[in-house]
Coordinates of C-alpha atoms in Angstrom, one line a residue:
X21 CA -57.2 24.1 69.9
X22 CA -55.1 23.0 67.0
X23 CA -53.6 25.1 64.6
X24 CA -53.6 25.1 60.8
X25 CA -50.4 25.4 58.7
X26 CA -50.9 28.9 57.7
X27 CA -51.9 30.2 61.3
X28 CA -48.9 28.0 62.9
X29 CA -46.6 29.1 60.2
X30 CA -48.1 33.0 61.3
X31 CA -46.9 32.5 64.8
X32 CA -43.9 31.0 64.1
X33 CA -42.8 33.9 61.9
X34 CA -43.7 36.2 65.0
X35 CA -42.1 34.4 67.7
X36 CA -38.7 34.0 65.1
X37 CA -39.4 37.7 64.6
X38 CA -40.1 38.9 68.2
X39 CA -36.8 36.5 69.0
X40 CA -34.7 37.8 66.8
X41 CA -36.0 41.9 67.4
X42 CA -34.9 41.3 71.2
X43 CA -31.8 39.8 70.2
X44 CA -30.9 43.0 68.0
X45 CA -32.4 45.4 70.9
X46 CA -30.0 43.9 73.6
X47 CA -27.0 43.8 71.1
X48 CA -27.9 47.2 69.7
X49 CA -28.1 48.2 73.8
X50 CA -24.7 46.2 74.5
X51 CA -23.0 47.4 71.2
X52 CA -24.0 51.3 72.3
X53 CA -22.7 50.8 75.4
X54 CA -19.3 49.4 74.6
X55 CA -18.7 52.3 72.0
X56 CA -19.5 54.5 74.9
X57 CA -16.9 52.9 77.5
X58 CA -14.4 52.6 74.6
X59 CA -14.9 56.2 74.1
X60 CA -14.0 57.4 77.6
X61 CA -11.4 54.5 77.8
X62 CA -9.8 56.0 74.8
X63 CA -10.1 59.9 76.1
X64 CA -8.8 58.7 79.8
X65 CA -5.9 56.8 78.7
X66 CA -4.8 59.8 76.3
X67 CA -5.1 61.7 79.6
X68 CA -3.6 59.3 81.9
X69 CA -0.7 59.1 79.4
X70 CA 0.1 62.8 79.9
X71 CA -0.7 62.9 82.9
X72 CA 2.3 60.3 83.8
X73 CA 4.8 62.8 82.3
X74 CA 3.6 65.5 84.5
X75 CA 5.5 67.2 87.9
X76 CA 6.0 64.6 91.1
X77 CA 7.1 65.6 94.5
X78 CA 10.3 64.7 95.9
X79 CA 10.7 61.3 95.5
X80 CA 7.4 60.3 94.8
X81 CA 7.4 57.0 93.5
X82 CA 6.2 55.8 89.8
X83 CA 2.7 54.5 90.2
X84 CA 1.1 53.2 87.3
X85 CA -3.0 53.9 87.0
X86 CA -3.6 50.5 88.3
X87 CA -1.4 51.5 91.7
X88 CA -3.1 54.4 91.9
X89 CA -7.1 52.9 92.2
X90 CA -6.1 50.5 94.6
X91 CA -4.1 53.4 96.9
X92 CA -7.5 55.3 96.7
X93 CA -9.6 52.2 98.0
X94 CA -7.3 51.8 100.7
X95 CA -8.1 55.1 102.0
X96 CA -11.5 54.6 101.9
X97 CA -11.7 51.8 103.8
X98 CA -9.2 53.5 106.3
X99 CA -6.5 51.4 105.9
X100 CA -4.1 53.7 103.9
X101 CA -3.0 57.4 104.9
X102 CA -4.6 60.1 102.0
X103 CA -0.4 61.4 102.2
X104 CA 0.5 58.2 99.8
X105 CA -2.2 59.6 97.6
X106 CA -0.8 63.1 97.4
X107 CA 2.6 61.4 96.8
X108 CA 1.5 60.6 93.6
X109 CA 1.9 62.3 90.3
X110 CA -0.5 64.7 90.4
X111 CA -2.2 65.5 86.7
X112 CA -0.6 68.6 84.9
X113 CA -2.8 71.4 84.1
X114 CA -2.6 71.2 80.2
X115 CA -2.8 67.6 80.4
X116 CA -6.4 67.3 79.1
X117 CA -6.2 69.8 76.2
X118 CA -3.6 67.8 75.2
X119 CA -4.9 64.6 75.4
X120 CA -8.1 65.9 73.6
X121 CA -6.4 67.2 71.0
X122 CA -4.4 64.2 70.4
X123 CA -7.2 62.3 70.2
X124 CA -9.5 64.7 68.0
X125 CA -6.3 64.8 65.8
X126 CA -6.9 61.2 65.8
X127 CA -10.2 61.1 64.9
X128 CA -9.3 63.2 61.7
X129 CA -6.6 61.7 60.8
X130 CA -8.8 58.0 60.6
X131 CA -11.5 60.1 58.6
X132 CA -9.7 61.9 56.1
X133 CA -8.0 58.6 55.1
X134 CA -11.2 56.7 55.2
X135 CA -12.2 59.4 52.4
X136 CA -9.5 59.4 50.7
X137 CA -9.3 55.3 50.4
X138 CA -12.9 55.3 49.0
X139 CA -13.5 58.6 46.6
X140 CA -14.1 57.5 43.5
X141 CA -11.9 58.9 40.8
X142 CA -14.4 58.8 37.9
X143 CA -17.1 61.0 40.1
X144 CA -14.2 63.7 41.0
X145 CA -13.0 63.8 37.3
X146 CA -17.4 63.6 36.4
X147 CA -17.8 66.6 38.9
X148 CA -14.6 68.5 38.0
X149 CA -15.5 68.3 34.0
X150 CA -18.2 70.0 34.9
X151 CA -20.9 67.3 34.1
X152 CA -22.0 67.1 37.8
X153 CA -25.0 68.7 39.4
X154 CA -21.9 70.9 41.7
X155 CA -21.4 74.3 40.8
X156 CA -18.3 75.3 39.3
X157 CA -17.0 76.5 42.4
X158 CA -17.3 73.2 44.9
X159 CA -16.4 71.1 41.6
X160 CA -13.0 73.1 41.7
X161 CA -12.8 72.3 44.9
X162 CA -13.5 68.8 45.2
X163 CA -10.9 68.2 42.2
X164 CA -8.3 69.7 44.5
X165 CA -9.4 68.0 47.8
X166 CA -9.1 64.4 46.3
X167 CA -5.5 65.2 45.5
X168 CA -4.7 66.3 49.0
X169 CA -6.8 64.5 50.6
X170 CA -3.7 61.4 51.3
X171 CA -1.6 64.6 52.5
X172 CA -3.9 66.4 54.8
X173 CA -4.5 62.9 56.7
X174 CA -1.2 62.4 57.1
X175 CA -0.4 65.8 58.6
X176 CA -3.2 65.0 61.4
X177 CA -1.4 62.0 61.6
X178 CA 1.7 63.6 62.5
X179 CA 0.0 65.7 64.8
X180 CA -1.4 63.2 67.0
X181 CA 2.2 61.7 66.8
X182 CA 3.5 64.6 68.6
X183 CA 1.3 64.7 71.1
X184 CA 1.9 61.2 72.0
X185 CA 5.7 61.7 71.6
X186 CA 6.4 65.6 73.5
X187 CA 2.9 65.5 75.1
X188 CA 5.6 66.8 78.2
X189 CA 6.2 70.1 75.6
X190 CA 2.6 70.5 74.6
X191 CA 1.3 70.1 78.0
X192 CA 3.7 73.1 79.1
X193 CA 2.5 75.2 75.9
X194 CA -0.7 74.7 76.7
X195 CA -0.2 75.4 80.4
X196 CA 1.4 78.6 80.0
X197 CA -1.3 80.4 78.9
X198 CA -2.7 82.3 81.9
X199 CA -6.2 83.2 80.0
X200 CA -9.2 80.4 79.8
X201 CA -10.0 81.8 76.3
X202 CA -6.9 79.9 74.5
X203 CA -8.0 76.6 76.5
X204 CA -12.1 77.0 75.5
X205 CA -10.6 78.0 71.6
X206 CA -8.5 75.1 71.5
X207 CA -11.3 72.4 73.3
X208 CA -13.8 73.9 70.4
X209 CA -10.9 73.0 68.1
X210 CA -10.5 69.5 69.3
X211 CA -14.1 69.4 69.3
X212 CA -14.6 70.2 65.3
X213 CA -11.8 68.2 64.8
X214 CA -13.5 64.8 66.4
X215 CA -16.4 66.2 64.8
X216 CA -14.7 66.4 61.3
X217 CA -13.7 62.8 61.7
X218 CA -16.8 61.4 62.3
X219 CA -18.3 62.9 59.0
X220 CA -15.8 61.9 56.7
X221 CA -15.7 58.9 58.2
X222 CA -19.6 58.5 57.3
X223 CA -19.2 59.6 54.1
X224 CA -16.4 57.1 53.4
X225 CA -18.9 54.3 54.3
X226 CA -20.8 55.4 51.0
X227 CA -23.6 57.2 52.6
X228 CA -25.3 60.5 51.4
X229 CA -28.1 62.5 51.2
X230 CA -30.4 61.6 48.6
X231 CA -31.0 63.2 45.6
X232 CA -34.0 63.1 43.2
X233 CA -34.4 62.6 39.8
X234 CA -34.2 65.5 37.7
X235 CA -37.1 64.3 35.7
X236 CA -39.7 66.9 36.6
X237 CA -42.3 64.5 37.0
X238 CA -40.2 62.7 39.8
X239 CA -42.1 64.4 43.5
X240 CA -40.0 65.2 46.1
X241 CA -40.8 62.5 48.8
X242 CA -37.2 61.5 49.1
X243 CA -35.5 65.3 50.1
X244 CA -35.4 64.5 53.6
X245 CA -34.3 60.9 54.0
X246 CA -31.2 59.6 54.8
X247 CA -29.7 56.6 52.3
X248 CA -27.3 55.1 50.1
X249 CA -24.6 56.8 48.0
X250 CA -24.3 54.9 45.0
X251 CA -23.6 55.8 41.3
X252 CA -26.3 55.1 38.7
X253 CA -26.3 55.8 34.9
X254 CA -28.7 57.8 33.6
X255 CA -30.2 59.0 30.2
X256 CA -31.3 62.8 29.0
X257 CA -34.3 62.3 30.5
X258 CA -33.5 60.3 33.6
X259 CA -34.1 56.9 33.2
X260 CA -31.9 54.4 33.8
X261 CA -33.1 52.6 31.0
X262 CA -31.7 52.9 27.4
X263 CA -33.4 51.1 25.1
X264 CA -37.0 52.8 25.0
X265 CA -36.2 55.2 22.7
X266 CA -35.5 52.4 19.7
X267 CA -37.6 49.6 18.0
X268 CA -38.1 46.3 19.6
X269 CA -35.7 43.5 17.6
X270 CA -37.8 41.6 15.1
X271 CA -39.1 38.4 17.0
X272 CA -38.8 40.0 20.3
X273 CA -42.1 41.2 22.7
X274 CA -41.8 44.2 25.2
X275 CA -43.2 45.1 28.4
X276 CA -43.0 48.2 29.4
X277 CA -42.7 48.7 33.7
X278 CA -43.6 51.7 35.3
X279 CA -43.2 53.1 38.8
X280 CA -41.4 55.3 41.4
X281 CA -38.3 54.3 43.1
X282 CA -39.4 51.0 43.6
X283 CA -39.2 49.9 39.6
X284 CA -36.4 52.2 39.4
X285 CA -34.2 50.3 41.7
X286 CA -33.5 52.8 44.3
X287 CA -30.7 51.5 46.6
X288 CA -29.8 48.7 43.8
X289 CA -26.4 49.9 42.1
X290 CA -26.1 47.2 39.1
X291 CA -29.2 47.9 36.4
X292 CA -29.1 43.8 36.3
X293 CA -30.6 44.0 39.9
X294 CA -33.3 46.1 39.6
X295 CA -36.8 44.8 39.3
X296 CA -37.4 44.9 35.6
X297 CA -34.2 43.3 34.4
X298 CA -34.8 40.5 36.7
X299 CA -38.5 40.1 35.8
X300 CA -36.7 40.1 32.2
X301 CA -34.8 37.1 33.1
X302 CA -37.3 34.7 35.0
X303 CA -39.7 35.2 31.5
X304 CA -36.5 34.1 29.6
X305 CA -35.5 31.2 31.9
X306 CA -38.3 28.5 31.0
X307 CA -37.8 25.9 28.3
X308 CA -39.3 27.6 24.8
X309 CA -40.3 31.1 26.5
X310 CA -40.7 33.4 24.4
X311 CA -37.9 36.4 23.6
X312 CA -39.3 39.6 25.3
X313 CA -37.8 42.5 26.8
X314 CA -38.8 44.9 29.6
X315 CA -37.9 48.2 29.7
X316 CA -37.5 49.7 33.3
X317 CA -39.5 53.4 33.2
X318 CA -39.1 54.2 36.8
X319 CA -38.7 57.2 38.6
X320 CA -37.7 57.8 42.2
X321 CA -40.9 60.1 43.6
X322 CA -43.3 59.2 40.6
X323 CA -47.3 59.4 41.6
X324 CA -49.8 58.3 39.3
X325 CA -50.5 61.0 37.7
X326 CA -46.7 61.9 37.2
X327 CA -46.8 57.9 35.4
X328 CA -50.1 58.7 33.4
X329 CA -48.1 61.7 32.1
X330 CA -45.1 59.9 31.4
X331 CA -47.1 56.9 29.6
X332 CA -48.7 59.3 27.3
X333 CA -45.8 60.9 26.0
X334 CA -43.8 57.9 25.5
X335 CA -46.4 55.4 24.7
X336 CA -46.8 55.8 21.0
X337 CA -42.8 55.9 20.6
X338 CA -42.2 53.0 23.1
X339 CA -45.3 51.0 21.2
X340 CA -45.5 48.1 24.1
X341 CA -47.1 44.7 23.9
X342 CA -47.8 45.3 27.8
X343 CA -48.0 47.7 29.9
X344 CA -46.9 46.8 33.5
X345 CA -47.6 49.5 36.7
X346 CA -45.5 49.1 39.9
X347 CA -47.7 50.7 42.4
X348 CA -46.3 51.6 45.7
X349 CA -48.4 52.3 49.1
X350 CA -47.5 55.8 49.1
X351 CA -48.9 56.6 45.8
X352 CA -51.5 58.0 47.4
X353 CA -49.9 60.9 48.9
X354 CA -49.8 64.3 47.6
X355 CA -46.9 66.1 46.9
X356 CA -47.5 68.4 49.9
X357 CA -48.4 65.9 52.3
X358 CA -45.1 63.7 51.4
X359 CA -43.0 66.8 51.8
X360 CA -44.8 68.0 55.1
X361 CA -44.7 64.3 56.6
X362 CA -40.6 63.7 55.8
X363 CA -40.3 67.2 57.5
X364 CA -41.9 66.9 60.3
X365 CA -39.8 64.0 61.1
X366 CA -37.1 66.3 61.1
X367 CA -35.2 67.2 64.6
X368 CA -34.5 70.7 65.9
X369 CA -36.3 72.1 62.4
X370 CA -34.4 75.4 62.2
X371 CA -31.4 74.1 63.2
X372 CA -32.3 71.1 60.3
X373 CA -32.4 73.2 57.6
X374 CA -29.3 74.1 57.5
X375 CA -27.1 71.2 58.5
X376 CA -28.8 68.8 56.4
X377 CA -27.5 71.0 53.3
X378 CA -24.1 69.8 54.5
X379 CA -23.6 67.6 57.0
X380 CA -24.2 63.9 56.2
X381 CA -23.5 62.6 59.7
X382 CA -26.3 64.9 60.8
X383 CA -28.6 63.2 58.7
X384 CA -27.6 59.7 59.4
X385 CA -27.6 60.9 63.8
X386 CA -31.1 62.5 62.7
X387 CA -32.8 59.5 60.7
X388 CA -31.7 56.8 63.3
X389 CA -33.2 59.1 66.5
X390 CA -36.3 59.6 64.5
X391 CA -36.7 55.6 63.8
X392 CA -36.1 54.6 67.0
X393 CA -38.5 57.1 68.3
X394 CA -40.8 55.6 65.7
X395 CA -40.5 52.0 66.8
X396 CA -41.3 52.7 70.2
X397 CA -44.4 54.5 69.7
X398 CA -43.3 58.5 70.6
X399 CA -43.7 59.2 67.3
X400 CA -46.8 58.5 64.2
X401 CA -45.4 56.2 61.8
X402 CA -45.1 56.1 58.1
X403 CA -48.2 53.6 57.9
X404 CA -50.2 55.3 60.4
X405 CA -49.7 58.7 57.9
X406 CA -50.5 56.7 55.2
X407 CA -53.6 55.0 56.6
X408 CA -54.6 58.9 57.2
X409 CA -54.9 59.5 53.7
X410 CA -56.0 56.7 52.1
X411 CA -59.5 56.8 54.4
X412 CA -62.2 56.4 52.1
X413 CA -64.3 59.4 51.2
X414 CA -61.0 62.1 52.0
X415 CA -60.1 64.4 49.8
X416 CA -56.6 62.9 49.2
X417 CA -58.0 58.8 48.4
X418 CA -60.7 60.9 46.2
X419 CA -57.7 63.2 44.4
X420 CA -55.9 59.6 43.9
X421 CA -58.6 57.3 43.2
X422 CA -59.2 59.8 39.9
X423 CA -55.5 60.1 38.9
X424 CA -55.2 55.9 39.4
X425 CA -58.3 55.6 37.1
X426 CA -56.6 57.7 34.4
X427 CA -53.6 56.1 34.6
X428 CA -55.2 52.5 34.1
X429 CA -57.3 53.9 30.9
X430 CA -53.8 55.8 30.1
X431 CA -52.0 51.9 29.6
X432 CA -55.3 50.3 27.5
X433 CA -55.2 46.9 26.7
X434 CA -53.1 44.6 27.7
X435 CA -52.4 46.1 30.9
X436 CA -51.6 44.6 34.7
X437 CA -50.6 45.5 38.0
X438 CA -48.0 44.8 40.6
X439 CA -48.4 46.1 44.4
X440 CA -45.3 46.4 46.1
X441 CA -45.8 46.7 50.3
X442 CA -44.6 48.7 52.5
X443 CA -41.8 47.3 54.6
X444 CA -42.6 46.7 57.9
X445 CA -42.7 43.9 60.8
X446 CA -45.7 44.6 62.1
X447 CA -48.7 41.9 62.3
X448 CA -50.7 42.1 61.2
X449 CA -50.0 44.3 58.5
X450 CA -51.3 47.9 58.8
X451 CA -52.0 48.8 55.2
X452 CA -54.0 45.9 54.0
X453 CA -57.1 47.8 53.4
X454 CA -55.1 50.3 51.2
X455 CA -54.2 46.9 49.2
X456 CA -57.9 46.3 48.8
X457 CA -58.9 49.5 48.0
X458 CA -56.3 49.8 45.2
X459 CA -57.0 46.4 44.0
X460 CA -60.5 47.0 43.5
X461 CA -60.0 50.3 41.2
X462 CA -57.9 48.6 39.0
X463 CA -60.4 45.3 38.9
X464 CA -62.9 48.2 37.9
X465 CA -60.7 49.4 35.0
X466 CA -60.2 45.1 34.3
X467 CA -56.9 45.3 34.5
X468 CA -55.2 42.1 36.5
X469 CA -53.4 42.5 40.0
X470 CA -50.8 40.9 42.1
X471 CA -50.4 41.7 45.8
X472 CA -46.3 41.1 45.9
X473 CA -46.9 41.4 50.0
X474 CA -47.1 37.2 49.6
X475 CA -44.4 36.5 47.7
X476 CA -42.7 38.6 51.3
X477 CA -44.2 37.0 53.9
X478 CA -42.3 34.9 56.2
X479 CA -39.1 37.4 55.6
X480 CA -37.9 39.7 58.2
X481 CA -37.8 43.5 56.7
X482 CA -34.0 43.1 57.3
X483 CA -33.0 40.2 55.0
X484 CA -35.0 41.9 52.2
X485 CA -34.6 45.9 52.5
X486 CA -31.6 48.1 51.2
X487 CA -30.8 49.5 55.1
X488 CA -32.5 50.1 58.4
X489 CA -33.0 53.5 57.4
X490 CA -33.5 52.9 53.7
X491 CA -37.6 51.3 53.2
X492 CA -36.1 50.2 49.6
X493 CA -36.6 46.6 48.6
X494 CA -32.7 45.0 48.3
X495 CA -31.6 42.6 45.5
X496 CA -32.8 39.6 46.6
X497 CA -36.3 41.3 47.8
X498 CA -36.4 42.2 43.9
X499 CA -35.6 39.4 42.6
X500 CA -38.1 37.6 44.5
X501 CA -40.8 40.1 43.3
X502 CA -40.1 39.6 39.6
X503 CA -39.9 35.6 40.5
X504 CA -43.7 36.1 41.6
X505 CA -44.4 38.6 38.9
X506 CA -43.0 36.1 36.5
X507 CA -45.8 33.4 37.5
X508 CA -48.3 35.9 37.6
X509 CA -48.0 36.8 34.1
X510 CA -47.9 33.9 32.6
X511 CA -50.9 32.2 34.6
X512 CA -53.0 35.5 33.3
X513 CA -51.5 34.7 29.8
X514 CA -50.4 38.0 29.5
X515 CA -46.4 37.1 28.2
X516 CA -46.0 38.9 24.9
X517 CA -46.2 36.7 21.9
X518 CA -43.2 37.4 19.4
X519 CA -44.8 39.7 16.8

C-alpha cells in the first residue's frame, strides 16, 4: 500500500531517528568502555612503573611487562618452569599506594587547573563585593581560592612528579609502616583526591546546579535538575528584560511575551538568542514591517497563575499592543507535584540531600543514571507524570483549567497563544491530548493559538535542546519557534500597528 508524503516523511524521521539512537547507544556503550580500560590502563601502568623499581633476586634478569605475560602463558601451557616466573621482579609492598596516589595526585592536579583556566573573574570579584547570592563567608573564600587556585594545582603537580621520579623512596615510606591503618588513611586520601578532580573538573566544563529566580512568583520545578552554568543579567525584579519599565518610542508597537523558562531563555546565555528577541527580529525582517518591539517577561518556574499575577501588576505600566503567552506542557503542574516528581527522581534520597548542596558531580552522576533508567523504561517519565495530571475531570487539570482561564481574561484584547512541546523522541508524541485540551480553553476565551510542536517535527531532540540532561529549547530551536511565531502573527493580523 502506498504511502503519502506526510506518513512516508513520518517513517522516515523514525527509521533516521531509531538509526541514529542505536548509533549513539553502541558509541555511548564503546565510549564507556574505553574510559573504563583507559582507567585501569592508567592505574596498572602507575603500578607496573613502581613496581619495576622494586627488590629482584640475585641476578634476576630485567623483564619488561610485556616479558612477563608471555613467561606466565608459557607456564600454563607447560612449556616454561613457574622458577623463571619467581625470578622476576616481584611487586614491592607500597607499590600500589604509591601508584594510587600518584595518580589521584594527578587527577587533582588536571582539575584544579581546569578551574582555574575557566573561573570567571567578573563572577569572583561579583561574589567577593558582596553582590552575589553567597554568604559573606564562602564569598571570602572564593575571592581567595581564585588567586590560589594556579598555585595549589601546581603543588599536586609537583607531587605526582615525585612519585613518578623517587616512587623507589615513596614506595619504602609507605612500606615501612607496619600498621594497615596508615595504608587505608592514605588509599581514602588518594580516593578524595581522584574524587576532588573529578568535580572540579565538572565544574570547569561550566556546569552547575541550577538556581531559580528570585522573583517570588517563579515555582520551584527546577531545584533538583542538573544544567548549565551560565551568567545572565538580570533586573530588580528578575527579568532579563529592561525596557518594560519605560514608554514604547513614538512610532513603535509592543508585544509583550510571557512565560516560564521557556520565554525566558533558560540555557540561552546571549539575550539576542532567547525567544522574544528573535521573534523581535523575524517581525522586523520583511520589506515595510512595521517597527515593534517585544519585551521578554519570562520566568524560569512561572505557572499561570504566577503569569496572571505578574500581567496584572505590570500591565497598566507596560501598556502593550499584544499580549503574547508562552505556555509550556508542564504548566499544569502544581507546585507540590513538580517538587515531589523532581524528587523522587532523586537517587539514594537521604544521602541526596546533602550532596546535592555541594557536589556538582553528584548531580551530573545522579541526572544521567536517572535518564538512562528513564529511557529504558525502569522508571515513569516526565510525560507519563504529566499525562497523570492533566486527565480530565482531576483535581489538578480542574485547579489549572481555572487559573489558564484567568490568565487569558487577565491579557484582554488583543491576545494569542504559543505552545511550546515537550522535548522528546517518542512517536507518536505522548502529550498531544494535553495540546488539545489547552488549545480548546484558550479557543473558548477567543484568543488565537499555535502548536510550535510543527514547526519541530522532523528534528531530533538533540539538534534542538540545550543538553541531554537540560529539556530547554537551544538557539536554533528558538529561533525556529519565533520564525513560526512570526508567520503566525501576521497571518492572524495581530502585528502591532505603529500608534
Amino acid at each position: 500500500m502506498p504511502y503519502s508524503r506526510q506518513a512516508l516523511g513520518s517513517r522516515l524521521t523514525c527509521a533516521r531517528y531509531a538509526s541514529t539512537k542505536s548509533v549513539k547507544q553502541a558509541a555511548g556503550m564503546a565510549g564507556s568502555g574505553a574510559a573504563w580500560v583507559l582507567g585501569c590502563g592508567a592505574y596498572d601502568a602507575f603500578v607496573a612503573l613502581a613496581a619495576r623499581s622494586g627488590p629482584r633476586g640475585a641476578g634476576a634478569p630485567r623483564y619488561s611487562g610485556a616479558r612477563r605475560l608471555r613467561v606466565m602463558s608459557r607456564i600454563r601451557c607447560g612449556r616454561s618452569s613457574p622458577d623463571m616466573l619467581r625470578a622476576m621482579p616481584q611487586r614491592h609492598p607500597g607499590s600500589r599506594q604509591a601508584a594510587a596516589l600518584t595518580l589521584a595526585s594527578l587527577l587533582g592536579a588536571a582539575g584544579l587547573a581546569a578551574l582555574a583556566w575557566t573561573l570567571d573573574p567578573d563572577v569572583v570579584q561579583h561574589h567577593f563585593s558582596g553582590d552575589g547570592e553567597l554568604g559573606p563567608v564562602t564569598a571570602r573564600w572564593l575571592g581567595v581560592y581564585a588567586r590560589v587556585a594556579w598555585g595549589l594545582a601546581a603543588l599536586m603537580g609537583a607531587l605526582a612528579a615525585a612519585g613518578l621520579l623517587r616512587r623507589r623512596a615513596l614506595e619504602r615510606m609507605l612500606a615501612r609502616s607496619p600498621l594497615a591503618l596508615p595504608r587505608i588513611v592514605l588509599a581514602c586520601a588518594a580516593l578524595a583526591l581522584g574524587l576532588l578532580g573529578a568535580e572540579l573538573a565538572v565544574r570547569a566544563l561550566g556546569w552547575g546546579h541550577s538556581s531559580s529566580s528570585t522573583n517570588t512568583t517563579a515555582a520551584r520545578d527546577y531545584s533538583h535538575q542538573f544544567m548549565q552554568s551560565i551568567r545572565i543579567q538580570l533586573d530588580d525584579r528578575g527579568y532579563r528584560e529592561t525596557r518594560w519599565d519605560r514608554p514604547a518610542p513614538p512610532g513603535v508597537g509592543r508585544i509583550l511575551v510571557l512565560g516560564d523558562s521557556f520565554v525566558f531563555g533558560f540555557g540561552v546565555s546571549a539575550l539576542e538568542d532567547t525567544f522574544p528577541a528573535a521573534l523581535e527580529r523575524e517581525l522586523a525582517a520583511g520589506p515595510g514591517a512595521p517597527r515593534c518591539e517585544v519585551l521578554n517577561l519570562g520566568l524560569p518556574g512561572a505557572d499561570s497563575a504566577g503569569e496572571a499575577a505578574v500581567l496584572q501588576e505590570l500591565l497598566p505600566e507596560v501598556a502593550p499592543d499584544l499580549v503574547l503567552i508562552g505556555y509550556y506542557v508542564n504548566d499544569c503542574e502544581t507546585p507540590d507535584e513538580k517538587i515531589a516528581f523532581f524528587g523522587s527522581r532523586r537517587l539514594l534520597p537521604l544521602l541526596s540531600d546533602n550532596l546535592e548542596l555541594i557536589s556538582d558531580l553528584w548531580r551530573f552522576v545522579e541526572s544521567e543514571i536517572v535518564w538512562q533508567l528513564e529511557a529504558a523504561g525502569l522508571r515513569i517519565t516526565y510525560a507519563e507524570h504529566l499525562r497523570e495530571q492533566a486527565l480530565p475531570g482531576s483535581d489538578a487539570w480542574g485547579q489549572h483549567r481555572s487559573d489558564l482561564r484567568r490568565l487569558l481574561e487577565q491579557a484582554g484584547r488583543p491576545a494569542a497563544m504559543v505552545i511550546f512541546p515537550l522535548l522528546t523522541n517518542e512517536d507518536p508524541y505522548p502529550l498531544a491530548a494535553l495540546h488539545e485540551q489547552v488549545a480548546q480553553v484558550a479557543a473558548e476565551a477567543g484568543v488565537p493559538v499555535l502548536d510550535l510542536r510543527e514547526s519541530l517535527d522532523g528534528l531530533l531532540r538533540d539538534e534542538i535542546q540545550v543538553a541531554s540532561f537540560d529539556p530547554h529549547l537551544n538557539a536554533r530551536g528558538l529561533a525556529l519557534t519565533a520564525t513560526a511565531t512570526a508567520r503566525f502573527l501576521e497571518q492572524e493580523g495581530l502585528v502591532p500597528a505603529p500608534p
